[in-house]
Short mmCIF file of C-alpha atoms and ligand atoms in Angstrom, two decimals:
data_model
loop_
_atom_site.label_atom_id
_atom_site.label_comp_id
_atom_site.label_asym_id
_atom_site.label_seq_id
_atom_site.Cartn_x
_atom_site.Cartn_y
_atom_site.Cartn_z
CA UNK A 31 75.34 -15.00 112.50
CA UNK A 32 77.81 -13.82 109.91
CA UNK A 33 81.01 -12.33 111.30
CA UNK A 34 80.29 -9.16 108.90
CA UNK A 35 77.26 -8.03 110.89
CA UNK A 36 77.91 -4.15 111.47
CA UNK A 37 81.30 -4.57 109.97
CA UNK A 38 82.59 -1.32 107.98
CA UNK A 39 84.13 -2.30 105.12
CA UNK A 40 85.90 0.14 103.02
CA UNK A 41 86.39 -1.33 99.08
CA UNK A 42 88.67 0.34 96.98
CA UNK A 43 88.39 0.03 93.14
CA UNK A 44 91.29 0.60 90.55
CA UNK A 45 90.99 0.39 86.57
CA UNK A 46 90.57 -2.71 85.45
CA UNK A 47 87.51 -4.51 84.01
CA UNK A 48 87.17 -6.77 86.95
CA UNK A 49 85.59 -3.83 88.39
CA UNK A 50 82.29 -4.33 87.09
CA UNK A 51 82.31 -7.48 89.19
CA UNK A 52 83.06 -5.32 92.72
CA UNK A 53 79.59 -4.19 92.56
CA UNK A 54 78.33 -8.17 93.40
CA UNK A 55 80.84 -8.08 95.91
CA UNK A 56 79.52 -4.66 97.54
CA UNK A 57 75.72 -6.38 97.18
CA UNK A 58 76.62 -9.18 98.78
CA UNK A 59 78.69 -7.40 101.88
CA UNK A 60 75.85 -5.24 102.15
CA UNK A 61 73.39 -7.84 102.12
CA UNK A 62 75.17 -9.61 104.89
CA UNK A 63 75.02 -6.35 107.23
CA UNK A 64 77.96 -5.19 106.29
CA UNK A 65 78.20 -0.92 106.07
CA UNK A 66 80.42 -0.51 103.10
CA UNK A 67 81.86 2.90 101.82
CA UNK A 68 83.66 2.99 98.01
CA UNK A 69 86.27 4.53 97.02
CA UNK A 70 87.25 4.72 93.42
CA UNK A 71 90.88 5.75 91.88
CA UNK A 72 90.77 7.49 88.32
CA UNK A 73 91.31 4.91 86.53
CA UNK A 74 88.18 2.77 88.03
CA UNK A 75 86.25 5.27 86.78
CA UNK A 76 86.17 4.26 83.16
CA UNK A 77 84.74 1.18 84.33
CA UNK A 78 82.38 1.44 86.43
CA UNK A 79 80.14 4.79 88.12
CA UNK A 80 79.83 6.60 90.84
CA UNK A 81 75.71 6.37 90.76
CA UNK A 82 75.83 2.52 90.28
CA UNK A 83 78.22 2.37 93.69
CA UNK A 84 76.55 4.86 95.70
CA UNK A 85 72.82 2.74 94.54
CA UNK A 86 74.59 -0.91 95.87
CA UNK A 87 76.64 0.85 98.97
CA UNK A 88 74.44 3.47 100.23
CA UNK A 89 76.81 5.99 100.59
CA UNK A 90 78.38 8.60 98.68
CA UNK A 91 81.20 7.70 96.64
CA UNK A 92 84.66 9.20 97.17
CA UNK A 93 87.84 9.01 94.89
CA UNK A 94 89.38 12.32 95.12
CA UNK A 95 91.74 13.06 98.04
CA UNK A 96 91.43 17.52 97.74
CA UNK A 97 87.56 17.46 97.40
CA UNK A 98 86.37 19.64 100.33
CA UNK A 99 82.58 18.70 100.10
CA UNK A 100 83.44 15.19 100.98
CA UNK A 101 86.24 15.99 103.87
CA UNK A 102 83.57 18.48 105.36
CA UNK A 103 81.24 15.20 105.65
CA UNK A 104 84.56 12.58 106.56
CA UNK A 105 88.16 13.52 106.34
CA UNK A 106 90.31 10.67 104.86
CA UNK A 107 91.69 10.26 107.67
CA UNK A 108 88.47 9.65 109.65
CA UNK A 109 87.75 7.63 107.02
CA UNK A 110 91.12 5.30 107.41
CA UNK A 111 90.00 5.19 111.20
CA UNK A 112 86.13 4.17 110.19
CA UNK A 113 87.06 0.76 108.56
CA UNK A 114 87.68 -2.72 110.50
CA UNK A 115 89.19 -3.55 107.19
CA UNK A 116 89.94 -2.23 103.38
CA UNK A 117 89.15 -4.58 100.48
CA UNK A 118 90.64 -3.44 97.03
CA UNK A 119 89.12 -5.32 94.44
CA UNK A 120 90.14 -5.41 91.96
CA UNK A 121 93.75 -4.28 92.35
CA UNK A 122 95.80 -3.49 89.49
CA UNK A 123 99.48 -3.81 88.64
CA UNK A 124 100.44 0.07 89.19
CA UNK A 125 98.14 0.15 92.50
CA UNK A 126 100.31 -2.55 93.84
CA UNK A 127 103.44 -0.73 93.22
CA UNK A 128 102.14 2.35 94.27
CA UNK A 129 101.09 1.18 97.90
CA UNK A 130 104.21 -1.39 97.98
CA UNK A 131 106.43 1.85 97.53
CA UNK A 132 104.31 3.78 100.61
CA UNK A 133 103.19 6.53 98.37
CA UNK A 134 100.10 8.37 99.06
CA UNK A 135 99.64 10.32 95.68
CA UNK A 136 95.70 9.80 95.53
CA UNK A 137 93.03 8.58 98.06
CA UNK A 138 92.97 5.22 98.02
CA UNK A 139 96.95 5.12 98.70
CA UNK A 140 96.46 7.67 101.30
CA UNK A 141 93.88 5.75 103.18
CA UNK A 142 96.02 2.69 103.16
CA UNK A 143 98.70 4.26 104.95
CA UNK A 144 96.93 5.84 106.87
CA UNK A 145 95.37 3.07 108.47
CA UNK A 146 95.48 0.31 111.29
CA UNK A 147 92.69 -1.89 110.17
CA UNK A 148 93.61 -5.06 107.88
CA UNK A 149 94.08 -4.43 104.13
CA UNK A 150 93.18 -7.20 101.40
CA UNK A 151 93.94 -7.04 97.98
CA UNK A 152 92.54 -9.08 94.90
CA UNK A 153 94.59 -8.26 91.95
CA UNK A 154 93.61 -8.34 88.75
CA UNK A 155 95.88 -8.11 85.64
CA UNK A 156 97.51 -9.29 82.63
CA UNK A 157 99.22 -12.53 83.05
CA UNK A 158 102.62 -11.42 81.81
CA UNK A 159 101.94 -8.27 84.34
CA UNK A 160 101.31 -10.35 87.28
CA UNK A 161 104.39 -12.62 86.39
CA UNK A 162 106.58 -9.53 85.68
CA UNK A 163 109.07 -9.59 88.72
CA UNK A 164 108.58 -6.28 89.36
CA UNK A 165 104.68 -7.12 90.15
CA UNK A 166 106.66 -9.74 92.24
CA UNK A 167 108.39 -8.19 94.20
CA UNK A 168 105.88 -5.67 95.18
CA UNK A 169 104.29 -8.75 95.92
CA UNK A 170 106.47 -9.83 98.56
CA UNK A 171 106.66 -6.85 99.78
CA UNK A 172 103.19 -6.15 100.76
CA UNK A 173 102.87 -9.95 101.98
CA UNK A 174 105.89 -8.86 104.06
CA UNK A 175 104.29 -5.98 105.69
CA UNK A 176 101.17 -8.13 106.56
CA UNK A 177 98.65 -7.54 103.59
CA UNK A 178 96.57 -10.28 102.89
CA UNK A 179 95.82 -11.30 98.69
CA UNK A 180 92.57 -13.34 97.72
CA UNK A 181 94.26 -14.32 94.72
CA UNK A 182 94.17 -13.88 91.93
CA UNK A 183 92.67 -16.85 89.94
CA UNK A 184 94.33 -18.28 86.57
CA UNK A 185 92.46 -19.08 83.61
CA UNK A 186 91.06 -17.28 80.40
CA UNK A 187 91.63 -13.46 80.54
CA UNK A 188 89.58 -10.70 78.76
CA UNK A 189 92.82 -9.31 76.55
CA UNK A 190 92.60 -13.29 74.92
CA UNK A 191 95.59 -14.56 77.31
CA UNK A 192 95.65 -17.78 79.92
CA UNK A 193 97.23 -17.64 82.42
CA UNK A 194 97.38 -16.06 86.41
CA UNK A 195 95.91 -12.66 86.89
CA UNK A 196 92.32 -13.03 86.91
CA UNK A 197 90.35 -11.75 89.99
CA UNK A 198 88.73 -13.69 92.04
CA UNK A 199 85.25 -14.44 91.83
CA UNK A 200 83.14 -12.26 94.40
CA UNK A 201 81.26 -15.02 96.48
CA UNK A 202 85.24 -16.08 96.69
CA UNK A 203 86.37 -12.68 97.69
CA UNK A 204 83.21 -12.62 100.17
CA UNK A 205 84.11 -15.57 101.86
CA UNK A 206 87.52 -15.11 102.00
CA UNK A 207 86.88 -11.24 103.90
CA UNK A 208 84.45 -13.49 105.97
CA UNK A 209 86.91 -15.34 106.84
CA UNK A 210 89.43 -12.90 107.92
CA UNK A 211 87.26 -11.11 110.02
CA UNK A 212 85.96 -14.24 111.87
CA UNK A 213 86.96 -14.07 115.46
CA UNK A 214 89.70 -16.55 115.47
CA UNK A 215 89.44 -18.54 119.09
CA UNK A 216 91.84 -18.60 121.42
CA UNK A 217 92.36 -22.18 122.55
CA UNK A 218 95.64 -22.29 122.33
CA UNK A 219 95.96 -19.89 124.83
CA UNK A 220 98.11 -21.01 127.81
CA UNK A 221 100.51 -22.86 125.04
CA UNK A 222 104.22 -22.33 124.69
CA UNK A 223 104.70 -23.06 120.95
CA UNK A 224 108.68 -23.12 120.26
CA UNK A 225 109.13 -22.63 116.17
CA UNK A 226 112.71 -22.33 114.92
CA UNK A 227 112.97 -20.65 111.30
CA UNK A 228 115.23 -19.64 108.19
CA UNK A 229 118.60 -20.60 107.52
CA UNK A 230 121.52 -21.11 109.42
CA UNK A 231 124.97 -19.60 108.53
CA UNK A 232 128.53 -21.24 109.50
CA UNK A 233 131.13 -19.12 109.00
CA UNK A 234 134.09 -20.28 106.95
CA UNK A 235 136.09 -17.23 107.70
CA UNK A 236 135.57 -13.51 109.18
CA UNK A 237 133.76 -12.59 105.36
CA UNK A 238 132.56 -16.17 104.12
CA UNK A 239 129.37 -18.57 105.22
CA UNK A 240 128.01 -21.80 104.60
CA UNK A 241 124.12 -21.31 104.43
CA UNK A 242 121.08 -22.58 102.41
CA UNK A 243 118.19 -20.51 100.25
CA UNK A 244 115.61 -21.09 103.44
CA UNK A 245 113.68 -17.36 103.39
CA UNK A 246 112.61 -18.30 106.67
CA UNK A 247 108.60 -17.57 105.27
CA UNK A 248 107.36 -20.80 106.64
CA UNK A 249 108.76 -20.45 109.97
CA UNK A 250 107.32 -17.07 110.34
CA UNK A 251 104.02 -17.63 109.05
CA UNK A 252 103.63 -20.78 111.55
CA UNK A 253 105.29 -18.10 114.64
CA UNK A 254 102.18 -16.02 113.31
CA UNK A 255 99.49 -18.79 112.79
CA UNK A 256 99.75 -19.94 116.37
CA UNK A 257 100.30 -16.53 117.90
CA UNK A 258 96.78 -15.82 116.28
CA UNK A 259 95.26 -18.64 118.29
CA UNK A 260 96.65 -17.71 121.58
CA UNK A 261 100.49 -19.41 121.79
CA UNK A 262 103.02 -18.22 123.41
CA UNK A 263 105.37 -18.39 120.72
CA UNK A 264 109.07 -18.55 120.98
CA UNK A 265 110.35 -17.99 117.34
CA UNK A 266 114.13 -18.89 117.07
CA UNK A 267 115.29 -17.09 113.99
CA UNK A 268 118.15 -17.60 111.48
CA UNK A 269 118.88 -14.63 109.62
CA UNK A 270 116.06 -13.45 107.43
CA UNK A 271 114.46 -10.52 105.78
CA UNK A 272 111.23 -10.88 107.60
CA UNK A 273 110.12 -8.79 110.66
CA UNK A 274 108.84 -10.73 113.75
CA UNK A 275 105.27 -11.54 113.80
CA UNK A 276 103.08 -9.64 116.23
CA UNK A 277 103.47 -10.98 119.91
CA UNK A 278 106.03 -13.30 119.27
CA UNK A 279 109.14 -13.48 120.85
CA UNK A 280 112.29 -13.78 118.44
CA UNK A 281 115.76 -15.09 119.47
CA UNK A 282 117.83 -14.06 116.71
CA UNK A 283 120.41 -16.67 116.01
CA UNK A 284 123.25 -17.64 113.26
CA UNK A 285 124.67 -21.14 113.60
CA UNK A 286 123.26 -24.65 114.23
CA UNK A 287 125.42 -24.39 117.46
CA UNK A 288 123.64 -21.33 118.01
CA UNK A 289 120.42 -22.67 117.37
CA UNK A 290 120.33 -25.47 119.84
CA UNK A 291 121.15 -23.48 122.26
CA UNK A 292 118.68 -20.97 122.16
CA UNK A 293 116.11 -23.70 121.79
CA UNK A 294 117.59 -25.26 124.95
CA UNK A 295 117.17 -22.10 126.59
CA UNK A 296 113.53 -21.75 125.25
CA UNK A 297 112.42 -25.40 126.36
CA UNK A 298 113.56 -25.05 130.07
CA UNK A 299 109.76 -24.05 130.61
CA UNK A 300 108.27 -27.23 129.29
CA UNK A 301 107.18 -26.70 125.56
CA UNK A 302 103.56 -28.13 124.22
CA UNK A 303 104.87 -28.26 120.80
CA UNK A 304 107.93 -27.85 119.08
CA UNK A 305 108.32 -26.89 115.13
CA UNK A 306 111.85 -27.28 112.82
CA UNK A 307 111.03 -25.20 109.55
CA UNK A 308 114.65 -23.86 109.72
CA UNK A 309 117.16 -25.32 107.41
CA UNK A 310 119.81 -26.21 110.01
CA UNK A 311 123.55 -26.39 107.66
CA UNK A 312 124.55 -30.41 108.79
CA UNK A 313 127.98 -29.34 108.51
CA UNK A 314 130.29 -26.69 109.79
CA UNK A 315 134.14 -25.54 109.35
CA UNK A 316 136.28 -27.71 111.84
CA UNK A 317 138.01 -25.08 112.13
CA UNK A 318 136.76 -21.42 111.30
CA UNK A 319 139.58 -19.11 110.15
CA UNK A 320 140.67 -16.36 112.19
CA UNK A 321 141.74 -14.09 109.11
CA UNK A 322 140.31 -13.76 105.61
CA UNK A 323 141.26 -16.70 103.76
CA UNK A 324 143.83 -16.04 100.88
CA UNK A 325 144.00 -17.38 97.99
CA UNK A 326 147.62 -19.61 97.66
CA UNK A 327 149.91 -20.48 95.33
CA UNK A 328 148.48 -21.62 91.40
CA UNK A 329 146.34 -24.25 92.72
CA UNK A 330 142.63 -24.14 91.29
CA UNK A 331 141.27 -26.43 94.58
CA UNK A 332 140.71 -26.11 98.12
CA UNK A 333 139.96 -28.15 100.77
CA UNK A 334 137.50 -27.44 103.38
CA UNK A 335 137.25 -29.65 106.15
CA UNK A 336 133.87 -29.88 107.57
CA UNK A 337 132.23 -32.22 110.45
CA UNK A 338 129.10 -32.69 111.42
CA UNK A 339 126.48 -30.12 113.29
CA UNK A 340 124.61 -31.45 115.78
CA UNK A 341 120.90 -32.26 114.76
CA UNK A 342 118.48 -29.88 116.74
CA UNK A 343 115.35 -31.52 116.68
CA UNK A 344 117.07 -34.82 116.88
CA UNK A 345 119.27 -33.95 120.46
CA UNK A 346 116.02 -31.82 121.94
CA UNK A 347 113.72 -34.80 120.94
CA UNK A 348 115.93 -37.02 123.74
CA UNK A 349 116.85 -34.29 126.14
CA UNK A 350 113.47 -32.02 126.41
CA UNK A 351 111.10 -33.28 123.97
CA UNK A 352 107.89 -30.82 123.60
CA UNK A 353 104.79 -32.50 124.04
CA UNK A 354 104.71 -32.53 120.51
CA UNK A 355 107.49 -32.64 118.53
CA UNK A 356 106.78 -31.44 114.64
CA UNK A 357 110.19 -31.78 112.01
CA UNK A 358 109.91 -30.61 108.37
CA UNK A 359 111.37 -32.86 105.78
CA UNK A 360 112.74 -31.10 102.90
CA UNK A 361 113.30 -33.67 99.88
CA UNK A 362 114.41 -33.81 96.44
CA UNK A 363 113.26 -37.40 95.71
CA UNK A 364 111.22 -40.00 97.32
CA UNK A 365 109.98 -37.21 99.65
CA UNK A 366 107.34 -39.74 101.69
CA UNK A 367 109.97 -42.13 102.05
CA UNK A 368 112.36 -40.14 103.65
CA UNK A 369 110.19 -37.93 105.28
CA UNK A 370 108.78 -41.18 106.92
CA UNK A 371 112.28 -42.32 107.62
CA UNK A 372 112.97 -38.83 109.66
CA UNK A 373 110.09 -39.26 111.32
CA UNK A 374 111.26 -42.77 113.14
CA UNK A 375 115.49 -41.19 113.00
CA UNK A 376 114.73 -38.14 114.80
CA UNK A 377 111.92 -39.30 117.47
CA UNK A 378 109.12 -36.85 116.17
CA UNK A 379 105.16 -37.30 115.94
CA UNK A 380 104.95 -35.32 112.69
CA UNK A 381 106.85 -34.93 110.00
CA UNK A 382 106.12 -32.23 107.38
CA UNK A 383 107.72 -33.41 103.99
CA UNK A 384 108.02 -30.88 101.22
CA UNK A 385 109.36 -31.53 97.90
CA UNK A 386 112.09 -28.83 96.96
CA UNK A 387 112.43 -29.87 93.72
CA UNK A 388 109.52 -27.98 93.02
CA UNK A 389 110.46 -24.13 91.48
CA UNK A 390 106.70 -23.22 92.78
CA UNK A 391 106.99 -23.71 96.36
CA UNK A 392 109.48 -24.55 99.04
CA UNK A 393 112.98 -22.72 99.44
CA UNK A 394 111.90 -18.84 99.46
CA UNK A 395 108.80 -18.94 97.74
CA UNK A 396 105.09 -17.09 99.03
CA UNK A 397 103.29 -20.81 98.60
CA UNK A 398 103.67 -23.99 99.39
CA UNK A 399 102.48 -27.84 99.35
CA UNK A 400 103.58 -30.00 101.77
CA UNK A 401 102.33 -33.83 103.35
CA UNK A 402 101.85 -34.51 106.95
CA UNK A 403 102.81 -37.98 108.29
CA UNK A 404 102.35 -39.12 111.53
CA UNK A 405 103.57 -42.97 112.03
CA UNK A 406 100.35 -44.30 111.10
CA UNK A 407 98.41 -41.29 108.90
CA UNK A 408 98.76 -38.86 106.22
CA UNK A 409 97.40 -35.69 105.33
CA UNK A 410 97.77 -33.06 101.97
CA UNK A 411 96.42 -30.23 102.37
CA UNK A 412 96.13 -28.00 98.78
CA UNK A 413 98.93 -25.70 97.55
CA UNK A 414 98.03 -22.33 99.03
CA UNK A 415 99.96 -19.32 100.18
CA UNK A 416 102.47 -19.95 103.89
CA UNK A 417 100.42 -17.96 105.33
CA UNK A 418 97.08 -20.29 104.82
CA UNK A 419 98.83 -23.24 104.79
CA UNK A 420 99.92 -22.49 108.32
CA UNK A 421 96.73 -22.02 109.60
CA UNK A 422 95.81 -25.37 108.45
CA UNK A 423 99.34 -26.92 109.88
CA UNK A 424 98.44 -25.27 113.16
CA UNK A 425 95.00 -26.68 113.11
CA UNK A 426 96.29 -29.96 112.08
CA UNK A 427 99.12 -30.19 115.08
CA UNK A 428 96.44 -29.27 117.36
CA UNK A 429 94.39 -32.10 116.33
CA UNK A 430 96.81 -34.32 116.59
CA UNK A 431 97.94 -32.90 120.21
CA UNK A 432 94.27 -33.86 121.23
CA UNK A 433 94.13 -37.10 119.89
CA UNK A 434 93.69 -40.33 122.23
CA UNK A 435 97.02 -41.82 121.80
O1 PMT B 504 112.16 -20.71 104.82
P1 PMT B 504 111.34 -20.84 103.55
O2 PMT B 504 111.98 -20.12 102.38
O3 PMT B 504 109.89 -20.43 103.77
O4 PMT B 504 111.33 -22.38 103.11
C1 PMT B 504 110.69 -23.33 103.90
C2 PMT B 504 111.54 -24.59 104.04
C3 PMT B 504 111.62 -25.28 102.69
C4 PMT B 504 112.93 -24.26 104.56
C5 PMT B 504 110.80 -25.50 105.10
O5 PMT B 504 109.50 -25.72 104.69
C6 PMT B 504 111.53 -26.80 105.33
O6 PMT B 504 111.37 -27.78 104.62
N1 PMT B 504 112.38 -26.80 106.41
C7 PMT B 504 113.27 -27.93 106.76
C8 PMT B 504 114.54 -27.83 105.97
C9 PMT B 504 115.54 -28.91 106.35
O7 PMT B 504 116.58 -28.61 106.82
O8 PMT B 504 115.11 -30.15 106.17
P2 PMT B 504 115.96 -31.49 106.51
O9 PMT B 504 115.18 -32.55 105.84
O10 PMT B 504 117.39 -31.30 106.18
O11 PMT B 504 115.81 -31.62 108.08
C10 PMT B 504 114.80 -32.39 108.72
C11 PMT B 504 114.41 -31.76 110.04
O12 PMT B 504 115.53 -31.77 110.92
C12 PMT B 504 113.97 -30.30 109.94
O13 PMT B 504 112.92 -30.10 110.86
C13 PMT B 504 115.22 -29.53 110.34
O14 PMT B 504 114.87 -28.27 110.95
C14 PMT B 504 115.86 -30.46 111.36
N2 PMT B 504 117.32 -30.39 111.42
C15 PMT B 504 118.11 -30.68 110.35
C16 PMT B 504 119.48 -30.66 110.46
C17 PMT B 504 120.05 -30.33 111.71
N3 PMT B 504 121.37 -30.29 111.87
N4 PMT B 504 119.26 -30.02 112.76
C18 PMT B 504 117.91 -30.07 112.64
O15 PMT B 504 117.19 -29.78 113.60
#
């Protein structure tokens, strides 16, 4: 049975001409028992009408937030509370802003505020708009704050450019709404996942650090991914931007001294598996200044002495291995080689190599590709968002956990 049986779906539609493709995606929701309710913004109304909507959905249409007819039959706010999640398809450039800035100047804005369920987005814009780092960092913003995006697709666009922006297809948009409201199962339930996250900083002096660009994104999204399957999940956390995952416990931490311990602290109660995303500094001050270093005399060069931090994963793989001990390999060149060589160096059973040469993924970015090697087998899963790619890396360790050795 599909998991959108009785589901209420609320879509939201903004200008753009995608939106004469929302009304497949409404048939098809509908068709799969889905009870879906439209709202449109002003400027989806140049695209596409109210009669066509309230014909595929079965309900009355509502876009404006002061109509009293409509509130007499379901306040917005009711109406926030109705849906187990809000679609917007498509979802243009000034709707993103809009919502990533938490205003509520119409309904559709209103309603997303105002509401607990799940929201999904599928933008849909120029190519230059999309790339346009304000549409960016809106971006990250809502990804922050837990919003999911089918999305969008590249290729030809209707203006005549190529390029990203396009929206998704709807049978992708379907199954990707199917997806998220799937039950996920809880067999991990009973596990104590420890995940350790972001960067480390050494200080150099009261003012200065030594630190990397690690956003701490795939850390988090893994803390999340397994949390969603039933972990216990210890998250030991550089500093980062990024607010703690639902139901996971964060140690907040700065240096790779720091770090170790905390994870030392976290492992006393056996761990099933154990996951280094953070980029751990290998080096710290041998001495860290008391007071502000000063400049001195009219020499352009100073000396730093540095000596080695101790290697996390490395020192908990001997002392208190997890049942499963996961490293991340971040290369610049021959990434499966030495990825494969950290693998046997550091005692793990997986190794996730990523290539941070790459401007696209890696260090700070909302996607990633990685590799998976175990001594004897390799996997690649497609470049996809952290937050998809750690379901899969979740899925995978499991696997692996459950593997006749
Ligand atoms: O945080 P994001 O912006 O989302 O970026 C993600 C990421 C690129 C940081 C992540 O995917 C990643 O590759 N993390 C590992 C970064 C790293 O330090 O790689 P490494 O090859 O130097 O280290 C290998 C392994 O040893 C890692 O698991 C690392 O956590 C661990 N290590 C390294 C040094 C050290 N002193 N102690 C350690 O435990």
């Amino acid at each position: 049975m599909s998991s959108l049986v009785n589901k209420q779906i609320l879509v939201g539609i903004t200008g753009g001409i995608a939106a004469y493709k929302t009304i497949e995606l409404i048939r098809l929701l509908s068709k799969a028992g889905a009870d879906v309710q439209v709202v449109l913004t002003d400027g989806a109304k140049a695209f596409v009408t109210e009669m066509t909507l309230q014909a595929v959905s079965g309900h009355p249409v509502r876009s404006s937030l002061l109509d009293p007819a409509a509130e007499l039959g379901m306040g917005h706010i009711e109406l926030a509370k109705w849906a187990d999640l809000i679609v917007i398809a498509p979802a243009s450039a000034d709707f993103m802003a809009r919502y990533a800035q938490g205003m509520a100047n119409d309904l559709l804005t209103t309603l997303c505020l105002a509401t607990d369920a799940p929201v999904a987005l599928a933008p849909a814009m120029n190519q230059a708009m999309w790339q346009h780092p304000a549409t960016q960092a809106n971006l990250t913003t809502l990804i922050s704050r837990g919003v999911h995006m089918i999305g969008p697709a590249a290729g030809a666009q209707a203006c005549g450019d190529v390029g990203p922006g396009r929206m998704e297809e709807p049978q992708d948009i379907y199954a990707a709404i199917d997806t998220l409201l799937s039950p996920v199962a809880q067999d991990l339930a009973g596990q104590h996942w420890v995940i350790t996250a972001g960067p480390t900083m050494e200080a150099i002096d009261p003012v200065r650090y030594i630190s990397n660009h690690s956003s701490g994104k795939m850390g988090y999204a893994l803390a999340a991914a397994a949390q969603a399957r039933g972990a216990r999940v210890t998250l030991i956390s550089g500093p980062t931007q990024l607010a703690a995952p639902q139901g996971v416990q964060r140690v907040d931490i700065k240096s790779a001294e720091d770090m170790l311990s905390a994870c030392r602290t976290a492992m006393l109660e056996q761990a099933d598996v154990f996951i280094g995303a953070a980029a751990v500094a290998d080096f710290r001050m041998k001495d860290v200044a008391s007071q502000k270093m000063k400049k001195s005399g009219d020499s352009n060069e100073m000396q730093l002495t540095l000596v080695k931090n101790p290697d996390v994963i490395a020192t908990l793989s001997q002392e208190q291995a997890a049942k499963c001990m996961v490293g991340f390999a971040a290369e610049t060149q021959d990434v499966i080689a030495y990825a494969q060589s950290k693998l046997e160096r550091k005692g793990l059973d997986l190794i996730i190599a990523n290539d941070v040469s790459r401007t696209d993924i890696g260090f700070n970015n909302d996607e990633n590709q990685v590799t998976v090697l175990s001594k004897d087998q390799q996997w690649t899963p497609p470049k996809e968002s952290k937050a998809a790619l750690a379901v899969e890396l979740v899925g995978l360790i499991t696997q692996y956990q459950t593997q006749p050795s």
